[in-house]
mmCIF file of C-alpha atoms in Angstrom:
data_model
loop_
_atom_site.group_PDB
_atom_site.id
_atom_site.type_symbol
_atom_site.label_atom_id
_atom_site.label_comp_id
_atom_site.label_asym_id
_atom_site.label_seq_id
_atom_site.Cartn_x
_atom_site.Cartn_y
_atom_site.Cartn_z
ATOM 1 C CA UNK A 8 -89.261 -36.930 93.198
ATOM 2 C CA UNK A 9 -85.564 -36.701 94.222
ATOM 3 C CA UNK A 10 -83.881 -33.321 93.904
ATOM 4 C CA UNK A 11 -80.548 -34.945 92.966
ATOM 5 C CA UNK A 12 -79.739 -37.849 90.662
ATOM 6 C CA UNK A 13 -78.962 -41.163 92.318
ATOM 7 C CA UNK A 14 -75.443 -41.035 90.904
ATOM 8 C CA UNK A 15 -73.461 -38.571 88.859
ATOM 9 C CA UNK A 16 -71.730 -39.655 85.683
ATOM 10 C CA UNK A 17 -67.962 -39.717 85.341
ATOM 11 C CA UNK A 18 -68.192 -36.885 82.808
ATOM 12 C CA UNK A 19 -70.127 -34.663 85.217
ATOM 13 C CA UNK A 20 -67.670 -35.316 88.039
ATOM 14 C CA UNK A 21 -64.717 -34.589 85.768
ATOM 15 C CA UNK A 22 -66.240 -31.317 84.560
ATOM 16 C CA UNK A 23 -66.983 -30.176 88.100
ATOM 17 C CA UNK A 24 -63.471 -31.117 89.202
ATOM 18 C CA UNK A 25 -62.023 -29.129 86.300
ATOM 19 C CA UNK A 26 -64.175 -26.108 87.198
ATOM 20 C CA UNK A 27 -62.963 -26.461 90.779
ATOM 21 C CA UNK A 28 -59.312 -26.484 89.695
ATOM 22 C CA UNK A 29 -59.779 -23.476 87.387
ATOM 23 C CA UNK A 30 -61.616 -21.523 90.093
ATOM 24 C CA UNK A 31 -58.848 -22.196 92.619
ATOM 25 C CA UNK A 32 -56.290 -20.886 90.149
ATOM 26 C CA UNK A 33 -58.414 -17.895 89.141
ATOM 27 C CA UNK A 34 -58.882 -16.676 92.699
ATOM 28 C CA UNK A 35 -55.085 -16.599 93.118
ATOM 29 C CA UNK A 36 -54.808 -14.305 90.096
ATOM 30 C CA UNK A 37 -57.639 -12.033 91.252
ATOM 31 C CA UNK A 38 -56.054 -11.932 94.705
ATOM 32 C CA UNK A 39 -52.858 -10.810 93.007
ATOM 33 C CA UNK A 40 -54.799 -8.051 91.269
ATOM 34 C CA UNK A 41 -56.075 -6.906 94.682
ATOM 35 C CA UNK A 42 -52.532 -6.672 95.976
ATOM 36 C CA UNK A 43 -51.014 -5.065 92.887
ATOM 37 C CA UNK A 44 -53.658 -2.323 92.727
ATOM 38 C CA UNK A 45 -53.108 -1.473 96.387
ATOM 39 C CA UNK A 46 -56.613 -2.652 97.241
ATOM 40 C CA UNK A 47 -55.696 -5.083 100.020
ATOM 41 C CA UNK A 48 -57.414 -2.860 102.588
ATOM 42 C CA UNK A 49 -60.095 -1.655 100.197
ATOM 43 C CA UNK A 50 -62.429 -3.263 102.724
ATOM 44 C CA UNK A 51 -60.690 -2.170 105.944
ATOM 45 C CA UNK A 52 -62.164 -4.843 108.200
ATOM 46 C CA UNK A 53 -63.510 -8.407 108.213
ATOM 47 C CA UNK A 54 -65.959 -10.195 107.986
ATOM 48 C CA UNK A 55 -67.787 -6.957 107.145
ATOM 49 C CA UNK A 56 -66.355 -4.673 104.509
ATOM 50 C CA UNK A 57 -66.654 -1.730 106.923
ATOM 51 C CA UNK A 58 -67.734 -1.613 110.555
ATOM 52 C CA UNK A 59 -71.289 -0.834 109.395
ATOM 53 C CA UNK A 60 -71.627 -2.540 106.003
ATOM 54 C CA UNK A 61 -71.048 -6.016 104.571
ATOM 55 C CA UNK A 62 -70.644 -4.554 101.070
ATOM 56 C CA UNK A 63 -68.315 -1.918 99.666
ATOM 57 C CA UNK A 64 -69.557 1.642 100.110
ATOM 58 C CA UNK A 65 -69.115 4.535 97.654
ATOM 59 C CA UNK A 66 -66.604 6.126 100.036
ATOM 60 C CA UNK A 67 -64.233 3.200 99.496
ATOM 61 C CA UNK A 68 -64.146 3.948 95.744
ATOM 62 C CA UNK A 69 -62.385 1.588 93.341
ATOM 63 C CA UNK A 70 -60.205 -0.121 95.934
ATOM 64 C CA UNK A 71 -63.303 -1.185 97.861
ATOM 65 C CA UNK A 72 -64.927 -2.573 94.729
ATOM 66 C CA UNK A 73 -61.832 -4.602 93.834
ATOM 67 C CA UNK A 74 -61.373 -6.051 97.321
ATOM 68 C CA UNK A 75 -65.075 -6.786 97.822
ATOM 69 C CA UNK A 76 -65.262 -8.362 94.352
ATOM 70 C CA UNK A 77 -62.477 -10.761 95.291
ATOM 71 C CA UNK A 78 -64.355 -11.675 98.480
ATOM 72 C CA UNK A 79 -67.463 -12.460 96.435
ATOM 73 C CA UNK A 80 -65.460 -14.852 94.257
ATOM 74 C CA UNK A 81 -64.867 -16.946 97.370
ATOM 75 C CA UNK A 82 -68.594 -17.758 97.418
ATOM 76 C CA UNK A 83 -68.459 -18.812 93.753
ATOM 77 C CA UNK A 84 -65.498 -21.059 94.521
ATOM 78 C CA UNK A 85 -67.311 -22.492 97.546
ATOM 79 C CA UNK A 86 -70.392 -23.281 95.444
ATOM 80 C CA UNK A 87 -68.279 -25.143 92.878
ATOM 81 C CA UNK A 88 -66.429 -27.033 95.616
ATOM 82 C CA UNK A 89 -69.693 -28.053 97.306
ATOM 83 C CA UNK A 90 -71.102 -29.253 93.987
ATOM 84 C CA UNK A 91 -67.925 -31.279 93.445
ATOM 85 C CA UNK A 92 -68.170 -32.893 96.886
ATOM 86 C CA UNK A 93 -71.854 -33.758 96.356
ATOM 87 C CA UNK A 94 -71.169 -35.247 92.911
ATOM 88 C CA UNK A 95 -68.241 -37.320 94.170
ATOM 89 C CA UNK A 96 -70.148 -38.511 97.254
ATOM 90 C CA UNK A 97 -73.120 -39.642 95.180
ATOM 91 C CA UNK A 98 -70.916 -41.604 92.804
ATOM 92 C CA UNK A 99 -69.023 -44.865 93.120
ATOM 93 C CA UNK A 100 -65.685 -43.028 93.238
ATOM 94 C CA UNK A 101 -64.824 -43.419 96.914
ATOM 95 C CA UNK A 102 -61.161 -42.823 96.079
ATOM 96 C CA UNK A 103 -61.969 -39.216 95.136
ATOM 97 C CA UNK A 104 -63.764 -38.349 98.373
ATOM 98 C CA UNK A 105 -60.726 -37.326 100.482
ATOM 99 C CA UNK A 106 -59.446 -34.926 97.822
ATOM 100 C CA UNK A 107 -62.893 -33.423 97.242
ATOM 101 C CA UNK A 108 -63.451 -32.861 100.951
ATOM 102 C CA UNK A 109 -60.009 -31.382 101.608
ATOM 103 C CA UNK A 110 -60.282 -28.939 98.698
ATOM 104 C CA UNK A 111 -63.656 -27.819 100.025
ATOM 105 C CA UNK A 112 -62.416 -27.433 103.617
ATOM 106 C CA UNK A 113 -59.542 -25.324 102.341
ATOM 107 C CA UNK A 114 -61.978 -22.599 101.287
ATOM 108 C CA UNK A 115 -63.294 -21.614 104.741
ATOM 109 C CA UNK A 116 -59.744 -21.973 106.038
ATOM 110 C CA UNK A 117 -58.610 -19.520 103.369
ATOM 111 C CA UNK A 118 -61.472 -17.151 104.211
ATOM 112 C CA UNK A 119 -60.405 -17.103 107.875
ATOM 113 C CA UNK A 120 -56.764 -16.578 106.915
ATOM 114 C CA UNK A 121 -57.813 -13.773 104.587
ATOM 115 C CA UNK A 122 -59.695 -12.183 107.476
ATOM 116 C CA UNK A 123 -56.605 -12.390 109.683
ATOM 117 C CA UNK A 124 -54.595 -10.810 106.852
ATOM 118 C CA UNK A 125 -56.946 -7.830 106.707
ATOM 119 C CA UNK A 126 -57.210 -7.460 110.486
ATOM 120 C CA UNK A 127 -53.400 -7.468 110.823
ATOM 121 C CA UNK A 128 -53.045 -4.721 108.216
ATOM 122 C CA UNK A 129 -51.664 -6.992 105.497
ATOM 123 C CA UNK A 130 -48.905 -8.502 107.556
ATOM 124 C CA UNK A 131 -46.505 -9.878 104.888
ATOM 125 C CA UNK A 132 -46.270 -13.267 106.582
ATOM 126 C CA UNK A 133 -50.032 -13.817 106.607
ATOM 127 C CA UNK A 134 -50.198 -12.575 103.010
ATOM 128 C CA UNK A 135 -47.556 -15.168 102.101
ATOM 129 C CA UNK A 136 -49.421 -17.903 103.987
ATOM 130 C CA UNK A 137 -52.635 -16.898 102.187
ATOM 131 C CA UNK A 138 -50.959 -17.441 98.811
ATOM 132 C CA UNK A 139 -49.243 -20.686 99.809
ATOM 133 C CA UNK A 140 -52.492 -22.257 101.031
ATOM 134 C CA UNK A 141 -54.009 -21.336 97.667
ATOM 135 C CA UNK A 142 -51.084 -23.058 95.931
ATOM 136 C CA UNK A 143 -51.762 -26.228 97.922
ATOM 137 C CA UNK A 144 -55.433 -26.074 96.918
ATOM 138 C CA UNK A 145 -54.438 -25.641 93.260
ATOM 139 C CA UNK A 146 -52.260 -28.762 93.485
ATOM 140 C CA UNK A 147 -54.965 -30.806 95.222
ATOM 141 C CA UNK A 148 -57.782 -29.692 92.924
ATOM 142 C CA UNK A 149 -55.610 -30.400 89.863
ATOM 143 C CA UNK A 150 -54.912 -33.896 91.177
ATOM 144 C CA UNK A 151 -58.616 -34.395 91.856
ATOM 145 C CA UNK A 152 -59.468 -33.475 88.274
ATOM 146 C CA UNK A 153 -56.778 -35.711 86.782
ATOM 147 C CA UNK A 154 -57.820 -38.678 88.928
ATOM 148 C CA UNK A 155 -61.483 -38.152 88.050
ATOM 149 C CA UNK A 156 -60.641 -38.853 84.402
ATOM 150 C CA UNK A 157 -59.363 -42.353 85.180
ATOM 151 C CA UNK A 158 -60.926 -45.359 86.962
ATOM 152 C CA UNK A 159 -58.916 -45.211 90.165
ATOM 153 C CA UNK A 160 -55.196 -45.190 90.969
ATOM 154 C CA UNK A 161 -53.082 -48.147 89.915
ATOM 155 C CA UNK A 162 -49.455 -49.217 90.359
ATOM 156 C CA UNK A 163 -46.353 -47.024 89.887
ATOM 157 C CA UNK A 164 -45.164 -46.838 86.299
ATOM 158 C CA UNK A 165 -41.551 -45.986 87.188
ATOM 159 C CA UNK A 166 -38.844 -47.401 89.384
ATOM 160 C CA UNK A 167 -38.275 -45.921 92.834
ATOM 161 C CA UNK A 168 -35.391 -43.546 91.871
ATOM 162 C CA UNK A 169 -37.659 -41.873 89.311
ATOM 163 C CA UNK A 170 -40.472 -41.556 91.825
ATOM 164 C CA UNK A 171 -38.085 -39.973 94.325
ATOM 165 C CA UNK A 172 -36.864 -37.551 91.644
ATOM 166 C CA UNK A 173 -40.473 -36.606 90.961
ATOM 167 C CA UNK A 174 -41.008 -35.798 94.623
ATOM 168 C CA UNK A 175 -37.736 -33.840 94.565
ATOM 169 C CA UNK A 176 -39.170 -31.718 91.760
ATOM 170 C CA UNK A 177 -42.336 -31.202 93.814
ATOM 171 C CA UNK A 178 -40.235 -30.118 96.820
ATOM 172 C CA UNK A 179 -38.204 -27.716 94.668
ATOM 173 C CA UNK A 180 -41.451 -26.270 93.319
ATOM 174 C CA UNK A 181 -42.621 -25.684 96.882
ATOM 175 C CA UNK A 182 -39.302 -24.003 97.677
ATOM 176 C CA UNK A 183 -39.645 -21.699 94.672
ATOM 177 C CA UNK A 184 -43.149 -20.696 95.771
ATOM 178 C CA UNK A 185 -42.131 -20.036 99.377
ATOM 179 C CA UNK A 186 -39.140 -17.925 98.352
ATOM 180 C CA UNK A 187 -41.283 -16.149 95.764
ATOM 181 C CA UNK A 188 -43.658 -14.963 98.500
ATOM 182 C CA UNK A 189 -40.698 -13.674 100.531
ATOM 183 C CA UNK A 190 -39.358 -11.800 97.489
ATOM 184 C CA UNK A 191 -42.782 -10.266 96.915
ATOM 185 C CA UNK A 192 -43.170 -9.394 100.591
ATOM 186 C CA UNK A 193 -39.831 -7.573 100.578
ATOM 187 C CA UNK A 194 -40.642 -5.741 97.339
ATOM 188 C CA UNK A 195 -42.705 -2.645 96.497
ATOM 189 C CA UNK A 196 -46.123 -4.309 96.080
ATOM 190 C CA UNK A 197 -47.395 -4.467 99.651
ATOM 191 C CA UNK A 198 -51.070 -4.575 98.732
ATOM 192 C CA UNK A 199 -51.938 -1.321 100.500
ATOM 193 C CA UNK A 200 -51.726 1.971 98.616
ATOM 194 C CA UNK A 201 -50.910 3.793 101.880
ATOM 195 C CA UNK A 202 -47.848 1.570 102.380
ATOM 196 C CA UNK A 203 -46.280 2.364 99.016
ATOM 197 C CA UNK A 204 -43.571 4.600 100.512
ATOM 198 C CA UNK A 205 -42.241 1.946 102.904
ATOM 199 C CA UNK A 206 -38.673 1.057 101.813
ATOM 200 C CA UNK A 207 -38.387 -2.355 100.184
ATOM 201 C CA UNK A 208 -37.277 -4.978 102.659
ATOM 202 C CA UNK A 209 -38.548 -3.122 105.724
ATOM 203 C CA UNK A 210 -41.892 -4.939 105.833
ATOM 204 C CA UNK A 211 -40.449 -8.439 106.018
ATOM 205 C CA UNK A 212 -36.909 -7.924 107.287
ATOM 206 C CA UNK A 213 -34.979 -9.494 104.381
ATOM 207 C CA UNK A 214 -32.749 -7.958 101.758
ATOM 208 C CA UNK A 215 -34.794 -8.087 98.532
ATOM 209 C CA UNK A 216 -31.672 -8.458 96.373
ATOM 210 C CA UNK A 217 -30.462 -11.432 98.397
ATOM 211 C CA UNK A 218 -33.886 -13.090 98.424
ATOM 212 C CA UNK A 219 -34.284 -12.556 94.673
ATOM 213 C CA UNK A 220 -30.930 -14.258 94.080
ATOM 214 C CA UNK A 221 -31.847 -17.153 96.365
ATOM 215 C CA UNK A 222 -35.198 -17.468 94.605
ATOM 216 C CA UNK A 223 -33.430 -17.579 91.225
ATOM 217 C CA UNK A 224 -30.991 -20.225 92.504
ATOM 218 C CA UNK A 225 -33.830 -22.540 93.538
ATOM 219 C CA UNK A 226 -35.511 -21.914 90.171
ATOM 220 C CA UNK A 227 -32.309 -23.104 88.466
ATOM 221 C CA UNK A 228 -32.363 -26.182 90.708
ATOM 222 C CA UNK A 229 -35.975 -26.874 89.746
ATOM 223 C CA UNK A 230 -35.282 -26.499 86.026
ATOM 224 C CA UNK A 231 -32.181 -28.688 86.328
ATOM 225 C CA UNK A 232 -34.091 -31.449 88.107
ATOM 226 C CA UNK A 233 -36.851 -31.309 85.508
ATOM 227 C CA UNK A 234 -34.359 -31.529 82.631
ATOM 228 C CA UNK A 235 -32.639 -34.472 84.317
ATOM 229 C CA UNK A 236 -36.001 -36.170 84.765
ATOM 230 C CA UNK A 237 -36.966 -35.615 81.145
ATOM 231 C CA UNK A 238 -33.637 -36.914 79.789
ATOM 232 C CA UNK A 239 -33.842 -40.005 81.991
ATOM 233 C CA UNK A 240 -37.433 -40.668 80.947
ATOM 234 C CA UNK A 241 -36.541 -40.593 77.253
ATOM 235 C CA UNK A 242 -33.409 -42.665 77.833
ATOM 236 C CA UNK A 243 -35.401 -45.422 79.509
ATOM 237 C CA UNK A 244 -38.402 -45.334 77.173
ATOM 238 C CA UNK A 245 -40.762 -44.387 80.018
ATOM 239 C CA UNK A 246 -44.554 -44.160 79.511
ATOM 240 C CA UNK A 247 -45.745 -41.287 77.350
ATOM 241 C CA UNK A 248 -47.954 -39.811 80.080
ATOM 242 C CA UNK A 249 -44.940 -39.230 82.339
ATOM 243 C CA UNK A 250 -42.770 -37.858 79.541
ATOM 244 C CA UNK A 251 -45.512 -35.445 78.459
ATOM 245 C CA UNK A 252 -46.000 -34.282 82.035
ATOM 246 C CA UNK A 253 -42.260 -33.619 82.507
ATOM 247 C CA UNK A 254 -41.969 -31.911 79.105
ATOM 248 C CA UNK A 255 -44.926 -29.611 79.702
ATOM 249 C CA UNK A 256 -43.709 -28.709 83.190
ATOM 250 C CA UNK A 257 -40.316 -27.740 81.764
ATOM 251 C CA UNK A 258 -41.979 -25.505 79.157
ATOM 252 C CA UNK A 259 -43.994 -23.734 81.869
ATOM 253 C CA UNK A 260 -40.888 -23.346 84.065
ATOM 254 C CA UNK A 261 -38.864 -21.782 81.234
ATOM 255 C CA UNK A 262 -41.679 -19.372 80.339
ATOM 256 C CA UNK A 263 -42.077 -18.459 84.001
ATOM 257 C CA UNK A 264 -38.337 -17.874 84.285
ATOM 258 C CA UNK A 265 -38.364 -15.493 81.312
ATOM 259 C CA UNK A 266 -41.250 -13.506 82.802
ATOM 260 C CA UNK A 267 -39.479 -13.420 86.172
ATOM 261 C CA UNK A 268 -36.261 -12.016 84.762
ATOM 262 C CA UNK A 269 -38.040 -9.452 82.575
ATOM 263 C CA UNK A 270 -40.149 -8.194 85.488
ATOM 264 C CA UNK A 271 -37.059 -7.955 87.704
ATOM 265 C CA UNK A 272 -35.051 -5.889 85.214
ATOM 266 C CA UNK A 273 -38.022 -3.652 84.333
ATOM 267 C CA UNK A 274 -38.741 -2.636 87.966
ATOM 268 C CA UNK A 275 -41.709 -4.964 88.524
ATOM 269 C CA UNK A 276 -44.473 -3.557 86.301
ATOM 270 C CA UNK A 277 -47.895 -4.624 87.554
ATOM 271 C CA UNK A 278 -48.908 -6.462 84.359
ATOM 272 C CA UNK A 279 -45.790 -8.649 84.396
ATOM 273 C CA UNK A 280 -46.050 -9.359 88.120
ATOM 274 C CA UNK A 281 -49.642 -10.508 87.592
ATOM 275 C CA UNK A 282 -48.514 -12.690 84.673
ATOM 276 C CA UNK A 283 -45.812 -14.118 86.948
ATOM 277 C CA UNK A 284 -48.484 -15.022 89.516
ATOM 278 C CA UNK A 285 -50.429 -16.825 86.795
ATOM 279 C CA UNK A 286 -47.206 -18.634 85.940
ATOM 280 C CA UNK A 287 -46.854 -19.697 89.570
ATOM 281 C CA UNK A 288 -50.352 -21.197 89.438
ATOM 282 C CA UNK A 289 -49.538 -23.067 86.223
ATOM 283 C CA UNK A 290 -46.202 -24.292 87.583
ATOM 284 C CA UNK A 291 -47.991 -25.660 90.643
ATOM 285 C CA UNK A 292 -50.644 -27.375 88.533
ATOM 286 C CA UNK A 293 -48.156 -28.932 86.121
ATOM 287 C CA UNK A 294 -45.926 -30.114 88.982
ATOM 288 C CA UNK A 295 -48.989 -31.788 90.507
ATOM 289 C CA UNK A 296 -49.662 -33.372 87.126
ATOM 290 C CA UNK A 297 -46.143 -34.814 87.061
ATOM 291 C CA UNK A 298 -46.596 -36.354 90.506
ATOM 292 C CA UNK A 299 -49.955 -37.767 89.399
ATOM 293 C CA UNK A 300 -48.528 -39.216 86.174
ATOM 294 C CA UNK A 301 -46.130 -41.679 87.809
ATOM 295 C CA UNK A 302 -48.979 -43.993 88.809
ATOM 296 C CA UNK A 303 -51.115 -45.619 86.153
ATOM 297 C CA UNK A 304 -54.907 -46.057 86.188
ATOM 298 C CA UNK A 305 -56.487 -48.916 88.117
ATOM 299 C CA UNK A 306 -57.880 -50.365 84.886
ATOM 300 C CA UNK A 307 -57.297 -50.071 81.153
ATOM 301 C CA UNK A 308 -61.047 -49.855 80.577
ATOM 302 C CA UNK A 309 -62.448 -46.388 79.769
ATOM 303 C CA UNK A 310 -64.526 -44.762 82.501
ATOM 304 C CA UNK A 311 -67.743 -45.211 80.526
ATOM 305 C CA UNK A 312 -67.107 -48.934 80.201
ATOM 306 C CA UNK A 313 -66.398 -49.205 83.917
ATOM 307 C CA UNK A 314 -69.683 -47.455 84.692
ATOM 308 C CA UNK A 315 -71.612 -49.802 82.429
ATOM 309 C CA UNK A 316 -69.869 -52.780 84.027
ATOM 310 C CA UNK A 317 -70.705 -51.534 87.533
ATOM 311 C CA UNK A 318 -74.335 -50.902 86.533
ATOM 312 C CA UNK A 319 -74.626 -54.420 85.111
ATOM 313 C CA UNK A 320 -73.484 -55.995 88.367
ATOM 314 C CA UNK A 321 -75.995 -54.071 90.506
#
C-alpha cells in the first residue's frame, strides 16, 4: 500500500503553498521579536545553543528561550516546505516545481546565514542579509501560492510600459527593504542586550538621520509609482485582477508609512517596530502579487475542471 497518494489535488497543493507563504512571513516577525527583545545571542553559539547543549539551558533565562524558540520554528517551516515540494512533484503542475524547490532550498541557506550571524556577534550586515533573504522567500512563496490557484501562467494582460512600471515598483520595494535594514542596523535595536549602550550609527557606520531620510524618500517614490500605476490602470480599463493588486498594495504601503512615521517620532517603541516588520512582510507579499497579476492564467477553465479533463485523457 503506497504511503503517499499518486497525485495531490489542486486544493491540497494550494493549501500547502499558502501555509508555506504564511510560515515564511511568520518567521520574519518572530525573528524581529528576537532582535527587539535583545535575544539575538540568547543562544551564544551555533549550531548548538551553547558549547555543551543543543537546547537552551536555564542559565540563559528568557533570552535563551526566545532565541531557541525561533530556531525551532525553522524546522516547522522546513517541514511545510518539504510537504509543498512533495505535493507539487507528485502532481501534474510541473510549472510550480522551480518555485517550490527554490523556496525549500532557501531554508537551509537561511539557517547557515543565521549561524554566521550568531558566530559574528550579530554583525549588522549579516543581520540585514538574513532579513533580505527572508523577504525574497516571502515573495517567492507568495508567487507560488498565487500560481497554484490557477492552471498555469498565460500571456501578459498589459502592454509593455505597464509591465515595466510593475517591475519598477518591485525594484522600489526592494530598495525600501534594503534601506530599511540599514536604518535598523544604525538604530538602537541591535538584537543583543549587551550592545544596547553602543551609540546609534556606530555599528554600521551610517548616520541614522540621513539613512532614515533616504529611506523615506524611496518610500515616497514607491507610493508615487503605485499611485501612477493605479491611475493608469483605471484610465485604460485594465483587468480587475491587476487593479485590485495595485489598489491593495497602495493601501498596505500607506498603512506601513503611517506606522513608520509614528515609530520614528515616538523613539522606536518595540511594539511599533515589530508592527513595522509585519508591514514589510505584507508589502513584499503584495508587491509580489502585483507582479504575478500582470499575466493571466493559461486557461479559463477552473482548476477542478482541468484536473477532470487531465484524468479523462489518461
